[in-house]
Tab-separated table of C-alpha atoms in Angstrom:
chain	number	residue	atom	x	y	z
O	1	ASP	CA	81.993	116.210	102.011
O	2	ALA	CA	79.641	113.984	103.788
O	3	GLY	CA	79.515	111.405	101.179
O	4	VAL	CA	76.732	109.565	99.818
O	5	ILE	CA	74.400	108.801	102.711
O	6	GLN	CA	71.469	106.804	102.865
O	7	SER	CA	69.114	105.904	104.960
O	8	PRO	CA	67.781	103.686	106.632
O	9	ARG	CA	70.749	101.676	107.708
O	10	HIS	CA	68.720	98.531	108.370
O	11	GLU	CA	65.272	98.072	107.920
O	12	VAL	CA	63.328	95.097	108.984
O	13	THR	CA	59.359	94.570	107.681
O	14	GLU	CA	56.779	92.095	106.811
O	15	MET	CA	55.861	90.841	103.532
O	16	GLY	CA	53.804	92.964	101.789
O	17	GLN	CA	54.524	96.187	103.758
O	18	GLU	CA	55.843	99.163	101.757
O	19	VAL	CA	59.703	99.586	102.150
O	20	THR	CA	61.488	103.477	100.784
O	21	LEU	CA	64.584	103.436	100.658
O	22	ARG	CA	66.501	107.171	100.517
O	23	CYS	CA	69.692	108.196	99.244
O	24	LYS	CA	71.109	112.040	99.134
O	25	PRO	CA	73.980	112.230	96.747
O	26	ILE	CA	77.608	113.887	96.855
O	27	SER	CA	76.757	117.277	96.087
O	28	GLY	CA	77.788	118.541	92.603
O	29	HIS	CA	77.536	114.936	91.231
O	30	ASN	CA	75.578	114.305	88.312
O	31	SER	CA	75.088	110.321	88.285
O	32	LEU	CA	72.846	108.286	90.701
O	33	PHE	CA	72.852	104.684	91.063
O	34	TRP	CA	71.230	102.260	92.803
O	35	TYR	CA	72.163	98.721	93.141
O	36	ARG	CA	71.407	95.656	95.433
O	37	GLN	CA	73.765	93.133	96.892
O	38	THR	CA	72.929	89.567	96.954
O	39	MET	CA	75.333	86.474	98.196
O	40	MET	CA	73.946	84.999	95.069
O	41	ARG	CA	73.935	87.635	92.412
O	42	GLY	CA	76.613	89.760	93.877
O	43	LEU	CA	76.087	93.537	92.945
O	44	GLU	CA	73.134	93.940	90.760
O	45	LEU	CA	72.403	97.488	88.976
O	46	LEU	CA	68.750	98.391	89.114
O	47	ILE	CA	68.511	101.490	87.785
O	48	TYR	CA	70.587	104.590	86.931
O	49	PHE	CA	70.136	108.686	86.568
O	50	ASN	CA	71.659	111.371	84.791
O	51	ASN	CA	70.963	114.900	85.719
O	52	ASN	CA	67.870	113.178	87.751
O	53	VAL	CA	66.384	111.416	84.512
O	54	PRO	CA	66.267	107.795	84.760
O	55	ILE	CA	68.778	106.430	81.695
O	56	ASP	CA	68.210	102.402	82.384
O	57	ASP	CA	65.971	100.540	84.325
O	58	SER	CA	66.204	97.476	82.816
O	59	GLY	CA	67.862	95.954	86.238
O	60	MET	CA	64.248	96.901	88.339
O	61	PRO	CA	63.277	93.532	89.141
O	62	GLU	CA	59.890	93.999	88.717
O	63	ASP	CA	56.656	96.333	88.843
O	64	ARG	CA	56.912	96.435	92.537
O	65	PHE	CA	60.437	98.264	92.622
O	66	SER	CA	60.282	101.961	91.614
O	67	ALA	CA	62.688	104.659	91.606
O	68	LYS	CA	62.814	108.686	91.327
O	69	MET	CA	65.196	111.420	91.523
O	70	PRO	CA	62.870	114.570	92.512
O	71	ASN	CA	65.714	116.900	92.670
O	72	ALA	CA	69.472	116.779	92.299
O	73	SER	CA	70.072	115.576	96.333
O	74	PHE	CA	67.073	112.941	96.373
O	75	SER	CA	66.336	109.973	94.991
O	76	THR	CA	64.450	107.333	96.825
O	77	LEU	CA	63.903	103.489	95.781
O	78	LYS	CA	60.336	102.053	96.984
O	79	ILE	CA	59.247	98.583	96.829
O	80	GLN	CA	55.250	97.899	97.181
O	81	PRO	CA	54.376	94.896	98.167
O	82	SER	CA	57.592	94.094	99.594
O	83	GLU	CA	58.503	90.254	99.352
O	84	PRO	CA	61.073	87.901	101.896
O	85	ARG	CA	63.162	87.658	98.198
O	86	ASP	CA	63.593	90.869	98.230
O	87	SER	CA	65.813	90.923	101.441
O	88	ALA	CA	69.356	92.324	100.742
O	89	VAL	CA	71.883	94.864	100.735
O	90	TYR	CA	70.617	97.687	98.711
O	91	PHE	CA	73.485	100.660	97.524
O	92	CYS	CA	73.313	103.896	96.438
O	93	ALA	CA	76.129	105.374	94.363
O	94	SER	CA	77.133	109.002	92.892
O	95	ARG	CA	79.330	109.850	90.053
O	96	LEU	CA	80.695	113.090	89.305
O	97	THR	CA	79.898	113.115	85.254
O	98	VAL	CA	77.220	111.315	83.188
O	99	ILE	CA	80.267	109.464	80.884
O	100	SER	CA	82.697	108.079	82.999
O	101	GLY	CA	84.936	108.223	86.499
O	102	GLU	CA	84.656	105.971	89.800
O	103	LEU	CA	81.292	105.742	91.829
O	104	PHE	CA	81.196	106.663	95.264
O	105	PHE	CA	78.805	104.263	97.412
O	106	GLY	CA	77.144	104.762	100.693
O	107	GLU	CA	77.148	102.472	103.334
O	108	GLY	CA	74.126	100.911	101.931
O	109	SER	CA	70.581	99.715	103.830
O	110	ARG	CA	70.009	96.368	104.915
O	111	LEU	CA	66.522	95.252	103.890
O	112	THR	CA	65.177	92.082	105.857
O	113	VAL	CA	61.654	91.227	104.711
O	114	LEU	CA	60.007	88.547	107.202
P	1	ASP	CA	75.504	84.811	82.861
P	2	GLN	CA	78.192	86.429	84.241
P	3	GLN	CA	80.244	88.624	81.931
P	4	VAL	CA	82.594	89.596	84.356
P	5	LYS	CA	83.940	86.428	86.561
P	6	GLN	CA	86.307	86.327	89.937
P	7	ASN	CA	86.634	82.609	90.081
P	8	SER	CA	88.227	82.473	93.473
P	9	PRO	CA	85.602	83.495	96.216
P	10	SER	CA	88.813	83.706	98.446
P	11	LEU	CA	92.412	83.897	99.319
P	12	SER	CA	94.430	83.723	102.353
P	13	VAL	CA	97.777	85.250	102.506
P	14	GLN	CA	100.502	86.134	104.764
P	15	GLU	CA	101.528	89.366	105.679
P	16	GLY	CA	104.110	91.285	103.615
P	17	ARG	CA	103.806	88.410	100.804
P	18	ILE	CA	101.931	89.339	97.718
P	19	SER	CA	98.309	88.951	97.070
P	20	ILE	CA	96.949	88.191	93.310
P	21	LEU	CA	93.520	89.071	92.230
P	22	ASN	CA	92.026	88.035	89.205
P	23	CYS	CA	89.209	88.601	86.886
P	24	ASP	CA	87.848	87.363	83.552
P	25	TYR	CA	85.535	88.965	81.658
P	26	THR	CA	83.983	87.635	78.146
P	27	ASN	CA	82.975	91.150	76.318
P	28	SER	CA	85.187	92.737	73.960
P	29	MET	CA	83.421	95.871	74.396
P	30	PHE	CA	84.575	95.925	77.897
P	31	ASP	CA	87.350	99.074	77.677
P	32	TYR	CA	87.541	100.742	81.514
P	33	PHE	CA	88.272	98.294	83.915
P	34	LEU	CA	88.096	99.116	88.102
P	35	TRP	CA	88.921	97.632	91.118
P	36	TYR	CA	86.752	98.459	94.620
P	37	LYS	CA	87.572	97.381	98.155
P	38	LYS	CA	84.782	96.648	100.621
P	39	TYR	CA	84.898	96.678	104.258
P	40	PRO	CA	82.015	94.602	105.873
P	41	ALA	CA	79.045	96.904	106.628
P	42	GLU	CA	80.478	99.564	104.518
P	43	GLY	CA	79.678	100.713	100.794
P	44	PRO	CA	82.614	99.820	98.034
P	45	THR	CA	85.369	102.387	97.793
P	46	PHE	CA	87.250	102.814	94.282
P	47	LEU	CA	90.814	101.282	94.479
P	48	ILE	CA	92.288	101.433	90.758
P	49	SER	CA	91.254	101.484	87.307
P	50	ILE	CA	92.840	100.777	84.459
P	51	SER	CA	92.073	102.013	80.276
P	52	SER	CA	92.411	98.988	77.655
P	53	ILE	CA	94.738	101.396	76.160
P	54	LYS	CA	97.051	100.216	78.641
P	55	ASP	CA	98.397	96.984	80.120
P	56	LYS	CA	99.290	98.408	83.767
P	57	ASN	CA	98.242	100.665	85.940
P	58	GLU	CA	100.364	101.220	89.554
P	59	ASP	CA	99.332	103.172	92.327
P	60	GLY	CA	101.590	102.627	95.516
P	61	ARG	CA	101.530	98.853	96.575
P	62	PHE	CA	98.377	98.119	94.311
P	63	THR	CA	99.011	97.364	90.711
P	64	VAL	CA	96.723	96.406	88.061
P	65	PHE	CA	97.489	94.394	84.969
P	66	LEU	CA	95.259	93.844	81.974
P	67	ASN	CA	95.758	91.381	79.073
P	68	LYS	CA	93.470	91.914	76.459
P	69	SER	CA	93.982	89.174	74.212
P	70	ALA	CA	93.218	86.622	77.256
P	71	LYS	CA	90.211	89.064	78.375
P	72	HIS	CA	91.733	88.574	81.908
P	73	LEU	CA	93.105	91.374	84.336
P	74	SER	CA	94.313	90.833	87.976
P	75	LEU	CA	95.130	93.165	90.976
P	76	HIS	CA	98.661	92.633	92.725
P	77	ILE	CA	99.008	94.049	96.145
P	78	VAL	CA	102.945	94.115	97.489
P	79	PRO	CA	103.176	94.054	100.297
P	80	SER	CA	99.682	92.474	101.559
P	81	GLN	CA	98.868	93.866	105.171
P	82	PRO	CA	96.561	93.144	107.555
P	83	GLY	CA	94.366	95.901	106.629
P	84	ASP	CA	93.649	95.108	103.243
P	85	SER	CA	91.630	92.458	104.326
P	86	ALA	CA	88.404	93.039	102.620
P	87	VAL	CA	86.318	91.595	99.432
P	88	TYR	CA	87.519	93.348	96.255
P	89	PHE	CA	85.574	93.751	93.480
P	90	CYS	CA	86.334	93.408	90.130
P	91	ALA	CA	84.361	95.679	87.587
P	92	ALA	CA	83.855	96.134	83.590
P	93	SER	CA	82.330	99.210	81.849
P	94	PRO	CA	81.369	99.090	78.106
P	95	LEU	CA	81.335	102.598	76.038
P	96	LEU	CA	77.624	102.955	75.379
P	97	ALA	CA	75.403	104.704	72.980
P	98	GLY	CA	75.361	108.277	74.440
P	99	ASN	CA	78.542	108.196	76.245
P	100	ASN	CA	76.619	106.664	79.196
P	101	ARG	CA	78.709	103.992	80.916
P	102	LYS	CA	77.386	101.824	83.425
P	103	LEU	CA	79.520	99.019	85.250
P	104	ILE	CA	79.409	95.201	85.457
P	105	TRP	CA	80.527	93.603	88.562
P	106	GLY	CA	81.866	90.289	89.829
P	107	LEU	CA	81.058	88.573	92.650
P	108	GLY	CA	83.941	89.469	94.599
P	109	THR	CA	87.029	87.499	96.251
P	110	SER	CA	87.362	87.896	100.046
P	111	LEU	CA	91.192	88.433	100.891
P	112	ALA	CA	92.593	87.487	104.064
P	113	VAL	CA	95.973	89.182	105.234
P	114	ASN	CA	97.034	86.923	108.282
P	115	PRO	CA	99.786	88.748	110.655
């Protein structure tokens, strides 16, 4: 299996622009997670889906952030408009079951907002 | 407020010696704990886990110890190897309503194993 695939690996954009990060979870996995990593706050859970349904989006910083999972093999995290404080590494992870088990992470998308 | 704390941001150990990484938590509802390892420019990878019904779990060179009364767990790596140099994250999971689980993460400890 190819693992969790994220794109783009690196994104540099200007403040105010829309950013879309993409994730393909491991085939057959039923849960998908979006995390943000910064030096100050570590790994923060933004949102997670069970069976394509958003379960907990309490970690989404504000209305500028949105996430979708239209099917079991694809999810997007969108930031509109982007701000410099959104600069971070965004990780997508998937898990086989909705109840428990280890998370499998993608390699991350490094976002820089100028 | 950090519910999972890794108080040592970094640790340096000589090859062949033991590495001990520590983690403290505050929420007594946590009942499942995991350690992840992260290399630069890669995502975290699962290393080892422990359920609150146990106080020790071992997998090769890696052993995790759980002290529930102290709300403390530690990861022991014996013997340490240069390839173990990475950032280690402690994560804890409460059993939530509806059997949903999410992980609460520490900030990580950067381990350097010197040849």
